[in-house]
Structure formats: C-alpha cells, structure tokens
Short mmCIF file of C-alpha atoms and ligand atoms in Angstrom, two decimals:
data_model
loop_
_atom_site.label_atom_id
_atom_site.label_comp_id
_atom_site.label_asym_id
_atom_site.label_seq_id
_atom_site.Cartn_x
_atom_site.Cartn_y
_atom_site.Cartn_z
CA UNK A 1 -12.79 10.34 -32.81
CA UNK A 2 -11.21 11.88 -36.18
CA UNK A 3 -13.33 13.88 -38.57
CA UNK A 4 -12.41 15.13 -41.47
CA UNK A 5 -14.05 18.25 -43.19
CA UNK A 6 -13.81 19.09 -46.89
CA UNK A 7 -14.31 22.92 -47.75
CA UNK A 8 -16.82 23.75 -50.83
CA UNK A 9 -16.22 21.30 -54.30
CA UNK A 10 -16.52 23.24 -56.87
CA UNK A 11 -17.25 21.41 -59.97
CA UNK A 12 -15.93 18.30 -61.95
CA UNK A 13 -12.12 18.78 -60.88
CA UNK A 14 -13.39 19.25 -57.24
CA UNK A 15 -15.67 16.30 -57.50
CA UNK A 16 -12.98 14.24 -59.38
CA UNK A 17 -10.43 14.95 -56.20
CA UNK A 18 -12.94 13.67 -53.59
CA UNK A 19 -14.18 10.82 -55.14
CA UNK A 20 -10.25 9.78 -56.22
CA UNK A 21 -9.40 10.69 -52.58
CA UNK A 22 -11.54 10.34 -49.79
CA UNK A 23 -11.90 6.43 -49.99
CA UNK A 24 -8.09 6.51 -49.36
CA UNK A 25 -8.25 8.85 -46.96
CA UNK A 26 -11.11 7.52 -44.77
CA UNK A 27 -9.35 4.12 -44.82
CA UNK A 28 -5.64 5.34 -44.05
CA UNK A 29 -6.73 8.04 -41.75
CA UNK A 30 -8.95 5.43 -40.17
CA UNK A 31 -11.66 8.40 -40.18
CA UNK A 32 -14.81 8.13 -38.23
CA UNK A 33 -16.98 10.63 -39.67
CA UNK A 34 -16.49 13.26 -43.15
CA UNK A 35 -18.50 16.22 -43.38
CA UNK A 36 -17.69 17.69 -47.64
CA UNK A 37 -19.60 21.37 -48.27
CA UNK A 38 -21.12 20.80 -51.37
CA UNK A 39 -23.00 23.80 -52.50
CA UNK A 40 -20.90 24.15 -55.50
CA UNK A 41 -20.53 20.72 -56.58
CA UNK A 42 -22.91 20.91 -59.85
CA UNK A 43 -20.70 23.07 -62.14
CA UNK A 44 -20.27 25.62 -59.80
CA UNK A 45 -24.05 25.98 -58.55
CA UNK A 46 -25.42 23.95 -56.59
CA UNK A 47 -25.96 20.36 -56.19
CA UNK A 48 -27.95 17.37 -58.00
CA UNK A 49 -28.99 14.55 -56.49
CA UNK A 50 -26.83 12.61 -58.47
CA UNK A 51 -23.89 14.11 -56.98
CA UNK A 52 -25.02 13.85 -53.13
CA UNK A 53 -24.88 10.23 -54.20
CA UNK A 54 -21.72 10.08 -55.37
CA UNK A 55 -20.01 12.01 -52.96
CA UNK A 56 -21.49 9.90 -50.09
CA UNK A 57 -20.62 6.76 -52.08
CA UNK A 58 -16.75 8.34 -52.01
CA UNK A 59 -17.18 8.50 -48.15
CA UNK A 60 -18.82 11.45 -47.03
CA UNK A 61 -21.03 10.95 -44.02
CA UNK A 62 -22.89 14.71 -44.13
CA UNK A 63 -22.98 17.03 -47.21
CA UNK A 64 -23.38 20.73 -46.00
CA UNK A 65 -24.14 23.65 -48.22
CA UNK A 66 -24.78 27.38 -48.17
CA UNK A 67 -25.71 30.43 -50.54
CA UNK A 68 -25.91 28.20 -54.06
CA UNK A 69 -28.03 25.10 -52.78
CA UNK A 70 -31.13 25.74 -54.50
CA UNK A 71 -29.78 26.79 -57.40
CA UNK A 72 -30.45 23.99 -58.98
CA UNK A 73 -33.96 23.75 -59.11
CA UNK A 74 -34.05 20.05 -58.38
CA UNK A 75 -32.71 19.91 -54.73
CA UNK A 76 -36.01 21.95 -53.99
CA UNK A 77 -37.48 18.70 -53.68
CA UNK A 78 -34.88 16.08 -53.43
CA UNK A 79 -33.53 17.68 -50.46
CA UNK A 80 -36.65 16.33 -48.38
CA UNK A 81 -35.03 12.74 -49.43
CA UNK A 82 -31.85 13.10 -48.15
CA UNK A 83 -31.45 14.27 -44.12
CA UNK A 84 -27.71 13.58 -45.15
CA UNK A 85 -27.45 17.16 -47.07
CA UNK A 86 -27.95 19.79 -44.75
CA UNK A 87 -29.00 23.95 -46.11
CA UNK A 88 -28.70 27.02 -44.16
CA UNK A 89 -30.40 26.91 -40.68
CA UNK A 90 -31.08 30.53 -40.91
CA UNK A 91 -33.46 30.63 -44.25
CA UNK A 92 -36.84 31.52 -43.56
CA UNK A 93 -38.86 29.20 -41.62
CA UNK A 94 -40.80 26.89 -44.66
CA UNK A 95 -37.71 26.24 -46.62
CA UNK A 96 -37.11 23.00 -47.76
CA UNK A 97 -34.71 20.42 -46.18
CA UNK A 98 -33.04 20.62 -42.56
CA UNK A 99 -30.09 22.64 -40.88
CA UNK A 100 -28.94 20.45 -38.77
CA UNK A 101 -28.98 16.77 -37.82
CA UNK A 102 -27.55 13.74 -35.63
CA UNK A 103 -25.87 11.31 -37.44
CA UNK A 104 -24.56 8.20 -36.02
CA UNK A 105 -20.50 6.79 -36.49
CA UNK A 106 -19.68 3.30 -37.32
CA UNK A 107 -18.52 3.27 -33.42
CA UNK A 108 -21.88 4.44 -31.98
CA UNK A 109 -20.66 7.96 -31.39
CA UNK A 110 -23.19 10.88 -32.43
CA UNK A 111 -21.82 13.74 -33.90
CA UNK A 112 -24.22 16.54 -34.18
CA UNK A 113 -23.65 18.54 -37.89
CA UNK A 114 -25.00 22.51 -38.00
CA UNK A 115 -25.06 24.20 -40.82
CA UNK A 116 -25.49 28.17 -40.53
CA UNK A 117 -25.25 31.03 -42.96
CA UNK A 118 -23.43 34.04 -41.80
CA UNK A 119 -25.13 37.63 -43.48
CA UNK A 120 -22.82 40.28 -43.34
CA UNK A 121 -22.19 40.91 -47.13
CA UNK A 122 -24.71 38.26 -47.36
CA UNK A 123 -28.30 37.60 -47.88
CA UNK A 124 -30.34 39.03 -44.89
CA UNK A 125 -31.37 35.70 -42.56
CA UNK A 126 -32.40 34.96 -39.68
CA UNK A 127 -29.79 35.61 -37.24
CA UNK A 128 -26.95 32.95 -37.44
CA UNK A 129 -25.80 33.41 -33.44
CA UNK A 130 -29.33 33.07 -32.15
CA UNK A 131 -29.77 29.98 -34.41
CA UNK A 132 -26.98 28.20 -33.48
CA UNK A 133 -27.62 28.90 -29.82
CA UNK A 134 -31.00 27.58 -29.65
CA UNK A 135 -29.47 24.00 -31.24
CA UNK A 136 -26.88 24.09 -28.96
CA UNK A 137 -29.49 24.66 -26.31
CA UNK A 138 -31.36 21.80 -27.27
CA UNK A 139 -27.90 19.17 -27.95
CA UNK A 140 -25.19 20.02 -24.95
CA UNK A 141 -21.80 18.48 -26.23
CA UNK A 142 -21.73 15.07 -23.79
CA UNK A 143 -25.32 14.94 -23.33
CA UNK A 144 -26.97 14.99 -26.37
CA UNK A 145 -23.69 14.60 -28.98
CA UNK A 146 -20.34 13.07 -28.84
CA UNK A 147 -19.24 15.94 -31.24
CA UNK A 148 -20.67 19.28 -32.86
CA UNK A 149 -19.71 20.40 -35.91
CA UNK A 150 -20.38 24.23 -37.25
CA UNK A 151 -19.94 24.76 -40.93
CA UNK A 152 -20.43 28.61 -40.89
CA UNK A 153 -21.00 29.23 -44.12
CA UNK A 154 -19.91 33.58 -44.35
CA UNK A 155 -18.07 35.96 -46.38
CA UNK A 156 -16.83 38.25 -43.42
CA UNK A 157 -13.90 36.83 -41.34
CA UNK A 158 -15.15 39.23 -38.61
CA UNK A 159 -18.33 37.32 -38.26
CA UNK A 160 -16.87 33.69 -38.10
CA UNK A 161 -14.84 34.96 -35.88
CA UNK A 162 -16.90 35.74 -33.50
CA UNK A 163 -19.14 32.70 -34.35
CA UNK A 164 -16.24 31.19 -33.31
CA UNK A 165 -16.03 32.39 -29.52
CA UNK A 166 -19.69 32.69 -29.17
CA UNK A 167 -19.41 28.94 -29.37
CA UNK A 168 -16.24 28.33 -27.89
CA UNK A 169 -16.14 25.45 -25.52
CA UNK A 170 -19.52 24.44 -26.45
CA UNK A 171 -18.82 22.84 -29.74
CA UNK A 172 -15.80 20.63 -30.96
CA UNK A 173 -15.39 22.85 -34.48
CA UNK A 174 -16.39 26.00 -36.21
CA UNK A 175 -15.19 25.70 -39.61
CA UNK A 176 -15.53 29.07 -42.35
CA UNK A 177 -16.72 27.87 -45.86
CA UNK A 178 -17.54 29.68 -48.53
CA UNK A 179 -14.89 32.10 -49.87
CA UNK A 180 -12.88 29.28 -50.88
CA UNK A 181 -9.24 30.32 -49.93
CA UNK A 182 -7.90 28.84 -47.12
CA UNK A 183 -7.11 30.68 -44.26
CA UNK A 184 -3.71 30.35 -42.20
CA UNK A 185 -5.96 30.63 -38.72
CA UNK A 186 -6.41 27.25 -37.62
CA UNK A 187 -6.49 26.88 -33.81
CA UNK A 188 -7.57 25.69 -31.22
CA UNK A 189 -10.01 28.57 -28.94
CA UNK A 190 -9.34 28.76 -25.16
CA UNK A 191 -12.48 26.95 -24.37
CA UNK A 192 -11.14 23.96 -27.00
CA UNK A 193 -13.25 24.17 -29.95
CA UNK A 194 -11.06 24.27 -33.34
CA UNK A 195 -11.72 27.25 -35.39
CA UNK A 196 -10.26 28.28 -38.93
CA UNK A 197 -12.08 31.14 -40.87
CA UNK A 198 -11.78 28.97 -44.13
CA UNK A 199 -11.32 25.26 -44.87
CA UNK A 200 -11.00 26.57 -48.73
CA UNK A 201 -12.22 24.63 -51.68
CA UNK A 202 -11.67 21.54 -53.12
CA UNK A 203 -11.03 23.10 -56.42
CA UNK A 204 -8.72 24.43 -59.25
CA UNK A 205 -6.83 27.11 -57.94
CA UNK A 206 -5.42 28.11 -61.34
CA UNK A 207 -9.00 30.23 -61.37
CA UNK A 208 -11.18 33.09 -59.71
CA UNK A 209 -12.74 30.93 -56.44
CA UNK A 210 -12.96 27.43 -58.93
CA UNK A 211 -14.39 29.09 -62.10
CA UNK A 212 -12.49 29.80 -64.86
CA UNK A 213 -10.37 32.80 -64.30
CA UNK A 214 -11.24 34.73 -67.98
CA UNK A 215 -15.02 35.70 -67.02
CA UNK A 216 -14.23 37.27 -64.01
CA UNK A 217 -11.11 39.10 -64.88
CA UNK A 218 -13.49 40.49 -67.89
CA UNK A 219 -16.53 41.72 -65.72
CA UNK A 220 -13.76 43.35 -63.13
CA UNK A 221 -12.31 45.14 -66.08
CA UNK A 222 -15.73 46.08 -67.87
CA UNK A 223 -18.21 45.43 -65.85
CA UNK A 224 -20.29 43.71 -68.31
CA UNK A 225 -20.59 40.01 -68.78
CA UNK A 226 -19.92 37.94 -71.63
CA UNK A 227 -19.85 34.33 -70.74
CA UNK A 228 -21.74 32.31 -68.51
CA UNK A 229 -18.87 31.41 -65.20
CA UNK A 230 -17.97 27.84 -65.63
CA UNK A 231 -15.68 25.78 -63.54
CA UNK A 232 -12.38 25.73 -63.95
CA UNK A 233 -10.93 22.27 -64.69
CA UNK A 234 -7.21 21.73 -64.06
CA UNK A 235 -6.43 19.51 -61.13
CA UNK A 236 -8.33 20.66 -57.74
CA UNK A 237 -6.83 20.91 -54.57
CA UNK A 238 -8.19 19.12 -52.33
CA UNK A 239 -8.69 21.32 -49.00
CA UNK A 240 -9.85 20.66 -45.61
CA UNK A 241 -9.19 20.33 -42.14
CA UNK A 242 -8.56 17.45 -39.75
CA UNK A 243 -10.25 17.09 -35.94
CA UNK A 244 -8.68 14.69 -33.66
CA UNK A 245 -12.09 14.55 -30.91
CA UNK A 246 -11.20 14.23 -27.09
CA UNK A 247 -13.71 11.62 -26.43
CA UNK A 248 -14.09 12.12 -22.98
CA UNK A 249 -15.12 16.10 -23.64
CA UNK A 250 -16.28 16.27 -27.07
CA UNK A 251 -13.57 19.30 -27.76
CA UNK A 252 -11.18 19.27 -29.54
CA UNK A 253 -7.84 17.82 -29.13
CA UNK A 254 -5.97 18.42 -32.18
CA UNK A 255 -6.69 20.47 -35.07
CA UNK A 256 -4.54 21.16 -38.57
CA UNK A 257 -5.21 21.46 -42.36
CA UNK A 258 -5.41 19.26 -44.88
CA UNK A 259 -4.38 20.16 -48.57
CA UNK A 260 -3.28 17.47 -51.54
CA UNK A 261 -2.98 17.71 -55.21
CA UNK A 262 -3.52 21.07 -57.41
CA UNK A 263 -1.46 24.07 -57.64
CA UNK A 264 -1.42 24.97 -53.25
CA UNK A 265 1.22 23.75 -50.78
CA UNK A 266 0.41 20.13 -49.33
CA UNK A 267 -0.64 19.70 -45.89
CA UNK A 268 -1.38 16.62 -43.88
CA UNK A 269 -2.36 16.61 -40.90
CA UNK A 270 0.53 15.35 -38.63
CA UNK A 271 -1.26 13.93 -35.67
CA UNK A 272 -2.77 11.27 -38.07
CA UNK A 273 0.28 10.33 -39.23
CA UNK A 274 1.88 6.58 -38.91
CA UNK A 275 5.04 7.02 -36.76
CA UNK A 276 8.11 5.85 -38.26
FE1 FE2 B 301 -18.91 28.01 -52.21
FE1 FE2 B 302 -21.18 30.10 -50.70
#
C-alpha cells in the first residue's frame, strides 16, 4: 500500500500547491490513501468547511489537525459533519469531532488514522502516550487495520521521539506536524514503523513558519504587535513524506520525503519512482 502524508497547509499558497498537486500525484504515484494536516489551511488558522472540501476534492482521503482547529469558530459544528477531519485525541472529553477513525482504500484495505497532540510547550491535555495506547489497544495492526497512521501533532522533538518508540512496531508511521520545518530524521525504527519528527509545511518558506516574515521579525525585536500575522504568499513548498506499506505486516517497508516547488530542495521519493 503507498500513503502519502502532507505536513500542515498553511494558507492560500499551501492550499494552491495541494490542490495543483495532489491529483497528479495520487494518479502517478498510483497512491492508495493521503492523509494532508490541515489546521492551518484558513489563512493561517484553522480550517472552513469549504476548504475540507476542497482539499478532499484534490485527493485527500483524511484531513488531520492540531492546536489551530477551532479557531475558526465554524468547525465547532461542522466538524460533527465530516468523520474525514480528525482534532486532537487528547482534548478534554466533550469536544467536538473525533481523534481517530477507520477509513476504507479503494482496494478494501483499512488504514486506521490517529491524530494526537503532544503538550510539552503545549497546551496541557490529556496524556498523548496513554491515548494512543488505548486505540492501539482497541485496533492491533493486522487485526483490526491494514495500516496505522500517527500524526503527532508537538512542538518538542524529545516527545515525538519517544512517541515514536513507544509505538514502534505497533504502528506503520509516526509522523511530527506542527513546527513546520522539515526534519532530516526520517527512518525507519527497529520494530519497522517510519518515524520523522517533522513532515514540514506545505507552505511559503520565504516566511516565519508560512506567515509573512515582517510581523514576526517586529514582535521578536519589540515585543509588541502591530499587524495581524497573515500568510505568506509566494510559491509553497509542498512537503511530506511517502510510506511504501508491507502488506503482509502493516509496517513499514520504505519510508522517504517528499518536497516540490517553493524555495526548499526537491525530494521525491525514490521507491515510487518509474524505472528507466
Ligand atoms: Fe501548523
Ligand atoms: Fe500546530
């Protein structure tokens, strides 16, 4: 099975670069399921329900979030709507929406999506290891899902880390969102689930984490804020990271990033790749 995962769209340029992109992708790839992070998608807070629509029009099977998905006031309620856009397992008990779900390929295959929300230098939820290990309690890779996905959604690469062998060999990927820089840590754990501390954002990187770079250069140097952060909108890079699935374990066989367009290096994932 090949997944793709696309790290957290931040605004219009991110947006554009999915919606341009992941048709192409999901057809040349020949991907069987895309999970995008989408908690910045709305202008750099948030989500509307507009978007979740047009992001899983462009091909996105799941749409995970994190810190910002409320912030627009909106998904309070459309969230109920849509078991396709997963929040934060961890938020109190009563929150709207789900953490997790099962989600069926074209193939038949079930690949179980969790989304968690680390808290060191974060809000205070409930505890993200307990969390996930009651899920995976309840859905054992090969019995009750072809594949597991963990978007841990944390600041601290200490904590996904960990995350990261707490779950290894139990789950097919742990993937970091949130800080939006990709990390150079993509492997594959001893027990064979594929871990990298940050996907990084689909995003302009000529900016502070997406927004325009002026407002927070400003509030660093005076700490007093002047402007409202809006995203910044030269071309995004569009950054992620491929899974090639062993079928017969649910692990992972092969694991790499994916970067195209914008200002970083390009990336493709290798294994995909037609020979010749
Ligand atoms: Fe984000
Ligand atoms: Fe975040």
């Amino acid at each position: 099975m090949r997944i793709l995962f696309l790290g957290d769209v931040v605004g219009r340029s991110g947006r554009t670069a999915v919606v341009e992109q992941l048709p192409l992708l999901r057809e040349c790839y020949r991907l069987d399921f895309v999970v995008v992070n989408g908690e910045n998608a709305a202008g750099g807070f948030g989500i509307t329900e507009a978007i979740v629509n047009e992001l899983l029009d462009a091909g996105a099977d799941v749409i995970t979030s994190g810190n910002h998905v409320f912030d627009q006031r909106e998904t309070l309620t459309f969230i109920e709507r849509h078991d396709s856009l997963l929040r934060p397992i961890n938020f109190p008990p009563g929150t709207p929406g789900k953490g997790t779900g099962l989600f069926k390929t074209k193939t038949g295959a079930e690949v179980l999506v969790l989304n968690v929300q680390g808290r060191v230098f974060m809000a205070d939820l409930d505890d993200p290891f307990r969390a996930v290990e009651r899920e995976l309690d309840a859905c054992r890779l090969k019995e009750g899902a072809d594949a597991i996905l963990i978007d841990f959604h944390a600041e601290a690469t200490s904590e996904k880390e960990a995350m990261g062998h707490f779950v290894d060999g139990r789950a097919t990927a742990v993937i970091g969102t949130h800080t939006h820089v990709p990390t150079a840590d993509e492997q594959i754990l001893p027990g064979g689930t594929a871990y990298i501390s940050d996907a990084g954002m689909c995003g302009d990187f000529n900016s502070v984490l997406g927004m325009d770079k002026e407002e927070p250069v400003q509030r660093f140097l005076t700490k007093i804020p002047t402007a409202r952060f809006a995203p910044s909108l030269g071309e995004a890079t569009l950054c992620g990271v491929a899974i090639e699935v062993d079928d017969a374990t649910g692990l992972a066989r092969a694991f790499a990033p994916l970067r195209r367009g914008g200002r970083l290096s390009p990336a493709e994932p290798g294994f995909w790749l037609p020979e010749g």
